[in-house]
Amino acid sequence: MKKNLSFLYVGFLLIGMLFLAACGTNETKDSSENNGSESEGNSESAEKKVLQVGTEATFAPFEYMEKGEIVGFDADLLKAVMKEAGLDYEFKNVGWEAMLASVQGEDLDFGVAGITINDKRKESYDFSVPYFQSTHVIVFNEGENITSAADLEGIKVGVQTGTTGADAAEKVLGENNKNISKYETQALAFMALKNGDVSAVVTDNVVAAEYVKNNPDAGVEMITDEASFESEYYGFMFPKGSEYKEEISEALATVIDNGTYQEIYKEWFGNDADIDALKKAAE
Ligand code: GLN
């Protein structure tokens, strides 16, 4: 009996030692892993993260290329907002659809490209507070008899693919209407108008006005149709659940509040922004 007990005792002791040894190995393994990630973590926080911001730079006056640089109202606003937030960033011209996909896939931290905030997009993205009011207009070749959106019926209409301008044209003419041609960029849609591939373009009012102003020889006119085209707002667009949305949106709200936005607005548009309307839209 006594013998049996001591056997049991030795047995337990052995099992205990094995257990401790196993723990020991685990511990060393764990701590070396921890050390590894800790030092990585340290070097990461020492080098400040550079946020990747995407755009599509054929959307003057909001973003366009000038001497190899992305310039425009959005570029200046983004600069002021990131200064306010104390964050480093890189502004990259990646293209419209690539930007939408990369923000959703979190390959970009956010997008700034005159992007309209709407319910459909809110299902897949988070947005900052609104920063610019927009609506749609029709730009058309002189001589076309267009006085309202209904006059788009039966003529060739160009839009930029995946935009609210495309949605607006489809709302009037019906989804997948064969007369609607979709282009990769806004610039290509205007080019199609110039070439005569389409007779009208539906796009954002301020971008259309800039095009008309910059192309006095293009022979184009523009009209709006308040009954057919809704008012919408631009916002910075983030991946759903983005850890940066809150602080960047707050910085944007501050910039709108403290006069910086007004200064940038005046520089680009020559008049005063309706700050109260913007703030109301943010509520
Ligand atoms: N505001 C429009 C949209 O969000 C167009 C933006 C753009 O083409 N850059 O769809």
PDB file of N, CA and C in Angstrom, residues 104-169:
ATOM      1  N   GLN A 104     -13.275  51.043 -49.548  1.00  0.00           N
ATOM      2  CA  GLN A 104     -14.087  49.958 -48.973  1.00  0.00           C
ATOM      3  C   GLN A 104     -13.190  48.811 -48.489  1.00  0.00           C
ATOM      4  N   GLY A 105     -12.152  48.505 -49.262  1.00  0.00           N
ATOM      5  CA  GLY A 105     -11.235  47.428 -48.911  1.00  0.00           C
ATOM      6  C   GLY A 105     -10.155  47.840 -47.926  1.00  0.00           C
ATOM      7  N   GLU A 106     -10.201  49.083 -47.480  1.00  0.00           N
ATOM      8  CA  GLU A 106      -9.258  49.651 -46.497  1.00  0.00           C
ATOM      9  C   GLU A 106      -7.822  49.697 -46.981  1.00  0.00           C
ATOM     10  N   ASP A 107      -7.612  49.698 -48.289  1.00  0.00           N
ATOM     11  CA  ASP A 107      -6.274  49.928 -48.820  1.00  0.00           C
ATOM     12  C   ASP A 107      -5.973  51.421 -48.801  1.00  0.00           C
ATOM     13  N   LEU A 108      -7.025  52.228 -48.754  1.00  0.00           N
ATOM     14  CA  LEU A 108      -6.881  53.673 -48.538  1.00  0.00           C
ATOM     15  C   LEU A 108      -7.555  53.985 -47.209  1.00  0.00           C
ATOM     16  N   ASP A 109      -7.031  54.996 -46.492  1.00  0.00           N
ATOM     17  CA  ASP A 109      -7.633  55.348 -45.204  1.00  0.00           C
ATOM     18  C   ASP A 109      -8.918  56.149 -45.396  1.00  0.00           C
ATOM     19  N   PHE A 110      -8.946  56.955 -46.475  1.00  0.00           N
ATOM     20  CA  PHE A 110     -10.197  57.607 -46.843  1.00  0.00           C
ATOM     21  C   PHE A 110     -10.089  58.234 -48.224  1.00  0.00           C
ATOM     22  N   GLY A 111     -11.236  58.749 -48.719  1.00  0.00           N
ATOM     23  CA  GLY A 111     -11.267  59.363 -50.039  1.00  0.00           C
ATOM     24  C   GLY A 111     -11.809  60.777 -49.959  1.00  0.00           C
ATOM     25  N   VAL A 112     -11.218  61.671 -50.767  1.00  0.00           N
ATOM     26  CA  VAL A 112     -11.696  63.055 -50.871  1.00  0.00           C
ATOM     27  C   VAL A 112     -11.739  63.381 -52.355  1.00  0.00           C
ATOM     28  N   ALA A 113     -12.954  63.513 -52.913  1.00  0.00           N
ATOM     29  CA  ALA A 113     -13.063  63.662 -54.366  1.00  0.00           C
ATOM     30  C   ALA A 113     -14.425  64.227 -54.756  1.00  0.00           C
ATOM     31  N   GLY A 114     -14.891  65.225 -54.018  1.00  0.00           N
ATOM     32  CA  GLY A 114     -16.237  65.738 -54.286  1.00  0.00           C
ATOM     33  C   GLY A 114     -17.249  64.615 -54.161  1.00  0.00           C
ATOM     34  N   ILE A 115     -17.059  63.780 -53.161  1.00  0.00           N
ATOM     35  CA  ILE A 115     -17.874  62.558 -53.024  1.00  0.00           C
ATOM     36  C   ILE A 115     -19.196  62.866 -52.316  1.00  0.00           C
ATOM     37  N   THR A 116     -20.282  62.556 -52.981  1.00  0.00           N
ATOM     38  CA  THR A 116     -21.607  62.806 -52.430  1.00  0.00           C
ATOM     39  C   THR A 116     -21.951  61.810 -51.323  1.00  0.00           C
ATOM     40  N   ILE A 117     -22.479  62.363 -50.237  1.00  0.00           N
ATOM     41  CA  ILE A 117     -22.965  61.516 -49.130  1.00  0.00           C
ATOM     42  C   ILE A 117     -24.396  61.107 -49.495  1.00  0.00           C
ATOM     43  N   ASN A 118     -24.672  59.830 -49.576  1.00  0.00           N
ATOM     44  CA  ASN A 118     -26.072  59.406 -49.749  1.00  0.00           C
ATOM     45  C   ASN A 118     -26.324  58.086 -49.025  1.00  0.00           C
ATOM     46  N   ASP A 119     -27.597  57.732 -48.908  1.00  0.00           N
ATOM     47  CA  ASP A 119     -27.967  56.556 -48.109  1.00  0.00           C
ATOM     48  C   ASP A 119     -27.394  55.266 -48.683  1.00  0.00           C
ATOM     49  N   LYS A 120     -27.378  55.183 -50.010  1.00  0.00           N
ATOM     50  CA  LYS A 120     -26.847  53.973 -50.651  1.00  0.00           C
ATOM     51  C   LYS A 120     -25.379  53.773 -50.238  1.00  0.00           C
ATOM     52  N   ARG A 121     -24.597  54.842 -50.328  1.00  0.00           N
ATOM     53  CA  ARG A 121     -23.177  54.726 -49.974  1.00  0.00           C
ATOM     54  C   ARG A 121     -22.975  54.512 -48.479  1.00  0.00           C
ATOM     55  N   LYS A 122     -23.889  55.059 -47.682  1.00  0.00           N
ATOM     56  CA  LYS A 122     -23.753  54.894 -46.226  1.00  0.00           C
ATOM     57  C   LYS A 122     -23.841  53.431 -45.797  1.00  0.00           C
ATOM     58  N   GLU A 123     -24.402  52.578 -46.662  1.00  0.00           N
ATOM     59  CA  GLU A 123     -24.444  51.145 -46.340  1.00  0.00           C
ATOM     60  C   GLU A 123     -23.039  50.546 -46.363  1.00  0.00           C
ATOM     61  N   SER A 124     -22.155  51.119 -47.185  1.00  0.00           N
ATOM     62  CA  SER A 124     -20.819  50.533 -47.338  1.00  0.00           C
ATOM     63  C   SER A 124     -19.686  51.412 -46.804  1.00  0.00           C
ATOM     64  N   TYR A 125     -19.984  52.676 -46.506  1.00  0.00           N
ATOM     65  CA  TYR A 125     -18.926  53.605 -46.075  1.00  0.00           C
ATOM     66  C   TYR A 125     -19.405  54.456 -44.895  1.00  0.00           C
ATOM     67  N   ASP A 126     -18.436  55.046 -44.201  1.00  0.00           N
ATOM     68  CA  ASP A 126     -18.736  56.088 -43.214  1.00  0.00           C
ATOM     69  C   ASP A 126     -18.360  57.431 -43.825  1.00  0.00           C
ATOM     70  N   PHE A 127     -19.047  58.488 -43.412  1.00  0.00           N
ATOM     71  CA  PHE A 127     -18.767  59.824 -43.955  1.00  0.00           C
ATOM     72  C   PHE A 127     -18.477  60.841 -42.852  1.00  0.00           C
ATOM     73  N   SER A 128     -17.722  61.853 -43.230  1.00  0.00           N
ATOM     74  CA  SER A 128     -17.484  62.993 -42.338  1.00  0.00           C
ATOM     75  C   SER A 128     -18.729  63.874 -42.341  1.00  0.00           C
ATOM     76  N   VAL A 129     -18.668  64.977 -41.609  1.00  0.00           N
ATOM     77  CA  VAL A 129     -19.721  65.988 -41.723  1.00  0.00           C
ATOM     78  C   VAL A 129     -19.693  66.509 -43.171  1.00  0.00           C
ATOM     79  N   PRO A 130     -20.823  67.004 -43.676  1.00  0.00           N
ATOM     80  CA  PRO A 130     -20.844  67.530 -45.041  1.00  0.00           C
ATOM     81  C   PRO A 130     -20.018  68.812 -45.160  1.00  0.00           C
ATOM     82  N   TYR A 131     -19.400  69.018 -46.331  1.00  0.00           N
ATOM     83  CA  TYR A 131     -18.589  70.239 -46.479  1.00  0.00           C
ATOM     84  C   TYR A 131     -18.920  71.050 -47.733  1.00  0.00           C
ATOM     85  N   PHE A 132     -19.806  70.536 -48.606  1.00  0.00           N
ATOM     86  CA  PHE A 132     -20.104  71.318 -49.813  1.00  0.00           C
ATOM     87  C   PHE A 132     -21.444  70.885 -50.379  1.00  0.00           C
ATOM     88  N   GLN A 133     -22.280  71.878 -50.708  1.00  0.00           N
ATOM     89  CA  GLN A 133     -23.587  71.559 -51.288  1.00  0.00           C
ATOM     90  C   GLN A 133     -23.495  71.535 -52.805  1.00  0.00           C
ATOM     91  N   SER A 134     -24.129  70.553 -53.405  1.00  0.00           N
ATOM     92  CA  SER A 134     -24.057  70.399 -54.856  1.00  0.00           C
ATOM     93  C   SER A 134     -25.413  69.963 -55.413  1.00  0.00           C
ATOM     94  N   THR A 135     -25.583  70.134 -56.708  1.00  0.00           N
ATOM     95  CA  THR A 135     -26.737  69.551 -57.396  1.00  0.00           C
ATOM     96  C   THR A 135     -26.278  69.197 -58.810  1.00  0.00           C
ATOM     97  N   HIS A 136     -27.172  68.638 -59.614  1.00  0.00           N
ATOM     98  CA  HIS A 136     -26.766  68.258 -60.974  1.00  0.00           C
ATOM     99  C   HIS A 136     -27.261  69.253 -62.008  1.00  0.00           C
ATOM    100  N   VAL A 137     -26.531  69.310 -63.102  1.00  0.00           N
ATOM    101  CA  VAL A 137     -26.915  70.159 -64.227  1.00  0.00           C
ATOM    102  C   VAL A 137     -26.717  69.359 -65.513  1.00  0.00           C
ATOM    103  N   ILE A 138     -27.274  69.905 -66.589  1.00  0.00           N
ATOM    104  CA  ILE A 138     -27.070  69.308 -67.913  1.00  0.00           C
ATOM    105  C   ILE A 138     -26.184  70.253 -68.711  1.00  0.00           C
ATOM    106  N   VAL A 139     -25.068  69.743 -69.194  1.00  0.00           N
ATOM    107  CA  VAL A 139     -24.216  70.519 -70.105  1.00  0.00           C
ATOM    108  C   VAL A 139     -24.480  69.955 -71.498  1.00  0.00           C
ATOM    109  N   PHE A 140     -24.736  70.830 -72.468  1.00  0.00           N
ATOM    110  CA  PHE A 140     -25.094  70.316 -73.804  1.00  0.00           C
ATOM    111  C   PHE A 140     -24.543  71.217 -74.898  1.00  0.00           C
ATOM    112  N   ASN A 141     -24.450  70.634 -76.068  1.00  0.00           N
ATOM    113  CA  ASN A 141     -23.941  71.371 -77.221  1.00  0.00           C
ATOM    114  C   ASN A 141     -24.973  72.401 -77.656  1.00  0.00           C
ATOM    115  N   GLU A 142     -24.495  73.601 -77.888  1.00  0.00           N
ATOM    116  CA  GLU A 142     -25.376  74.685 -78.345  1.00  0.00           C
ATOM    117  C   GLU A 142     -26.196  74.206 -79.528  1.00  0.00           C
ATOM    118  N   GLY A 143     -27.434  74.578 -79.545  1.00  0.00           N
ATOM    119  CA  GLY A 143     -28.268  74.148 -80.669  1.00  0.00           C
ATOM    120  C   GLY A 143     -29.225  73.046 -80.268  1.00  0.00           C
ATOM    121  N   GLU A 144     -28.799  72.223 -79.257  1.00  0.00           N
ATOM    122  CA  GLU A 144     -29.741  71.223 -78.735  1.00  0.00           C
ATOM    123  C   GLU A 144     -30.859  71.980 -78.027  1.00  0.00           C
ATOM    124  N   ASN A 145     -32.056  71.532 -78.204  1.00  0.00           N
ATOM    125  CA  ASN A 145     -33.160  72.231 -77.554  1.00  0.00           C
ATOM    126  C   ASN A 145     -33.459  71.582 -76.198  1.00  0.00           C
ATOM    127  N   ILE A 146     -32.652  71.938 -75.210  1.00  0.00           N
ATOM    128  CA  ILE A 146     -32.821  71.332 -73.884  1.00  0.00           C
ATOM    129  C   ILE A 146     -33.176  72.411 -72.867  1.00  0.00           C
ATOM    130  N   THR A 147     -34.361  72.299 -72.296  1.00  0.00           N
ATOM    131  CA  THR A 147     -34.768  73.276 -71.281  1.00  0.00           C
ATOM    132  C   THR A 147     -35.089  72.605 -69.945  1.00  0.00           C
ATOM    133  N   SER A 148     -35.188  71.278 -69.958  1.00  0.00           N
ATOM    134  CA  SER A 148     -35.432  70.557 -68.703  1.00  0.00           C
ATOM    135  C   SER A 148     -34.877  69.145 -68.828  1.00  0.00           C
ATOM    136  N   ALA A 149     -34.840  68.421 -67.708  1.00  0.00           N
ATOM    137  CA  ALA A 149     -34.299  67.054 -67.724  1.00  0.00           C
ATOM    138  C   ALA A 149     -35.093  66.149 -68.669  1.00  0.00           C
ATOM    139  N   ALA A 150     -36.387  66.413 -68.807  1.00  0.00           N
ATOM    140  CA  ALA A 150     -37.231  65.579 -69.680  1.00  0.00           C
ATOM    141  C   ALA A 150     -36.739  65.613 -71.127  1.00  0.00           C
ATOM    142  N   ASP A 151     -36.068  66.710 -71.516  1.00  0.00           N
ATOM    143  CA  ASP A 151     -35.553  66.829 -72.889  1.00  0.00           C
ATOM    144  C   ASP A 151     -34.367  65.900 -73.164  1.00  0.00           C
ATOM    145  N   LEU A 152     -33.880  65.211 -72.134  1.00  0.00           N
ATOM    146  CA  LEU A 152     -32.788  64.245 -72.345  1.00  0.00           C
ATOM    147  C   LEU A 152     -33.307  62.996 -73.053  1.00  0.00           C
ATOM    148  N   GLU A 153     -34.593  62.806 -72.978  1.00  0.00           N
ATOM    149  CA  GLU A 153     -35.228  61.655 -73.631  1.00  0.00           C
ATOM    150  C   GLU A 153     -34.884  61.632 -75.122  1.00  0.00           C
ATOM    151  N   GLY A 154     -34.357  60.515 -75.575  1.00  0.00           N
ATOM    152  CA  GLY A 154     -34.106  60.336 -77.005  1.00  0.00           C
ATOM    153  C   GLY A 154     -32.768  60.874 -77.504  1.00  0.00           C
ATOM    154  N   ILE A 155     -31.976  61.503 -76.631  1.00  0.00           N
ATOM    155  CA  ILE A 155     -30.644  61.948 -77.079  1.00  0.00           C
ATOM    156  C   ILE A 155     -29.552  61.190 -76.312  1.00  0.00           C
ATOM    157  N   LYS A 156     -28.341  61.259 -76.833  1.00  0.00           N
ATOM    158  CA  LYS A 156     -27.234  60.544 -76.187  1.00  0.00           C
ATOM    159  C   LYS A 156     -26.694  61.369 -75.020  1.00  0.00           C
ATOM    160  N   VAL A 157     -26.613  60.721 -73.855  1.00  0.00           N
ATOM    161  CA  VAL A 157     -26.215  61.414 -72.625  1.00  0.00           C
ATOM    162  C   VAL A 157     -24.963  60.751 -72.041  1.00  0.00           C
ATOM    163  N   GLY A 158     -23.962  61.568 -71.721  1.00  0.00           N
ATOM    164  CA  GLY A 158     -22.727  61.049 -71.130  1.00  0.00           C
ATOM    165  C   GLY A 158     -22.683  61.319 -69.631  1.00  0.00           C
ATOM    166  N   VAL A 159     -22.206  60.334 -68.892  1.00  0.00           N
ATOM    167  CA  VAL A 159     -22.032  60.510 -67.435  1.00  0.00           C
ATOM    168  C   VAL A 159     -20.738  59.826 -67.017  1.00  0.00           C
ATOM    169  N   GLN A 160     -20.286  60.154 -65.802  1.00  0.00           N
ATOM    170  CA  GLN A 160     -19.137  59.435 -65.250  1.00  0.00           C
ATOM    171  C   GLN A 160     -19.670  58.224 -64.494  1.00  0.00           C
ATOM    172  N   THR A 161     -19.106  57.078 -64.797  1.00  0.00           N
ATOM    173  CA  THR A 161     -19.600  55.828 -64.213  1.00  0.00           C
ATOM    174  C   THR A 161     -19.494  55.816 -62.679  1.00  0.00           C
ATOM    175  N   GLY A 162     -20.512  55.290 -62.035  1.00  0.00           N
ATOM    176  CA  GLY A 162     -20.483  55.150 -60.576  1.00  0.00           C
ATOM    177  C   GLY A 162     -20.669  56.435 -59.799  1.00  0.00           C
ATOM    178  N   THR A 163     -21.163  57.474 -60.466  1.00  0.00           N
ATOM    179  CA  THR A 163     -21.372  58.750 -59.773  1.00  0.00           C
ATOM    180  C   THR A 163     -22.855  59.028 -59.574  1.00  0.00           C
ATOM    181  N   THR A 164     -23.135  60.037 -58.761  1.00  0.00           N
ATOM    182  CA  THR A 164     -24.531  60.421 -58.550  1.00  0.00           C
ATOM    183  C   THR A 164     -25.088  61.104 -59.808  1.00  0.00           C
ATOM    184  N   GLY A 165     -24.211  61.625 -60.668  1.00  0.00           N
ATOM    185  CA  GLY A 165     -24.642  62.181 -61.963  1.00  0.00           C
ATOM    186  C   GLY A 165     -25.211  61.062 -62.834  1.00  0.00           C
ATOM    187  N   ALA A 166     -24.562  59.894 -62.787  1.00  0.00           N
ATOM    188  CA  ALA A 166     -25.059  58.726 -63.525  1.00  0.00           C
ATOM    189  C   ALA A 166     -26.414  58.304 -62.957  1.00  0.00           C
ATOM    190  N   ASP A 167     -26.531  58.300 -61.630  1.00  0.00           N
ATOM    191  CA  ASP A 167     -27.817  57.955 -60.987  1.00  0.00           C
ATOM    192  C   ASP A 167     -28.908  58.933 -61.420  1.00  0.00           C
ATOM    193  N   ALA A 168     -28.546  60.241 -61.459  1.00  0.00           N
ATOM    194  CA  ALA A 168     -29.531  61.275 -61.800  1.00  0.00           C
ATOM    195  C   ALA A 168     -30.029  61.089 -63.229  1.00  0.00           C
ATOM    196  N   ALA A 169     -29.110  60.772 -64.151  1.00  0.00           N
ATOM    197  CA  ALA A 169     -29.506  60.554 -65.551  1.00  0.00           C
ATOM    198  C   ALA A 169     -30.389  59.307 -65.662  1.00  0.00           C
TER     199      ALA A 169
END
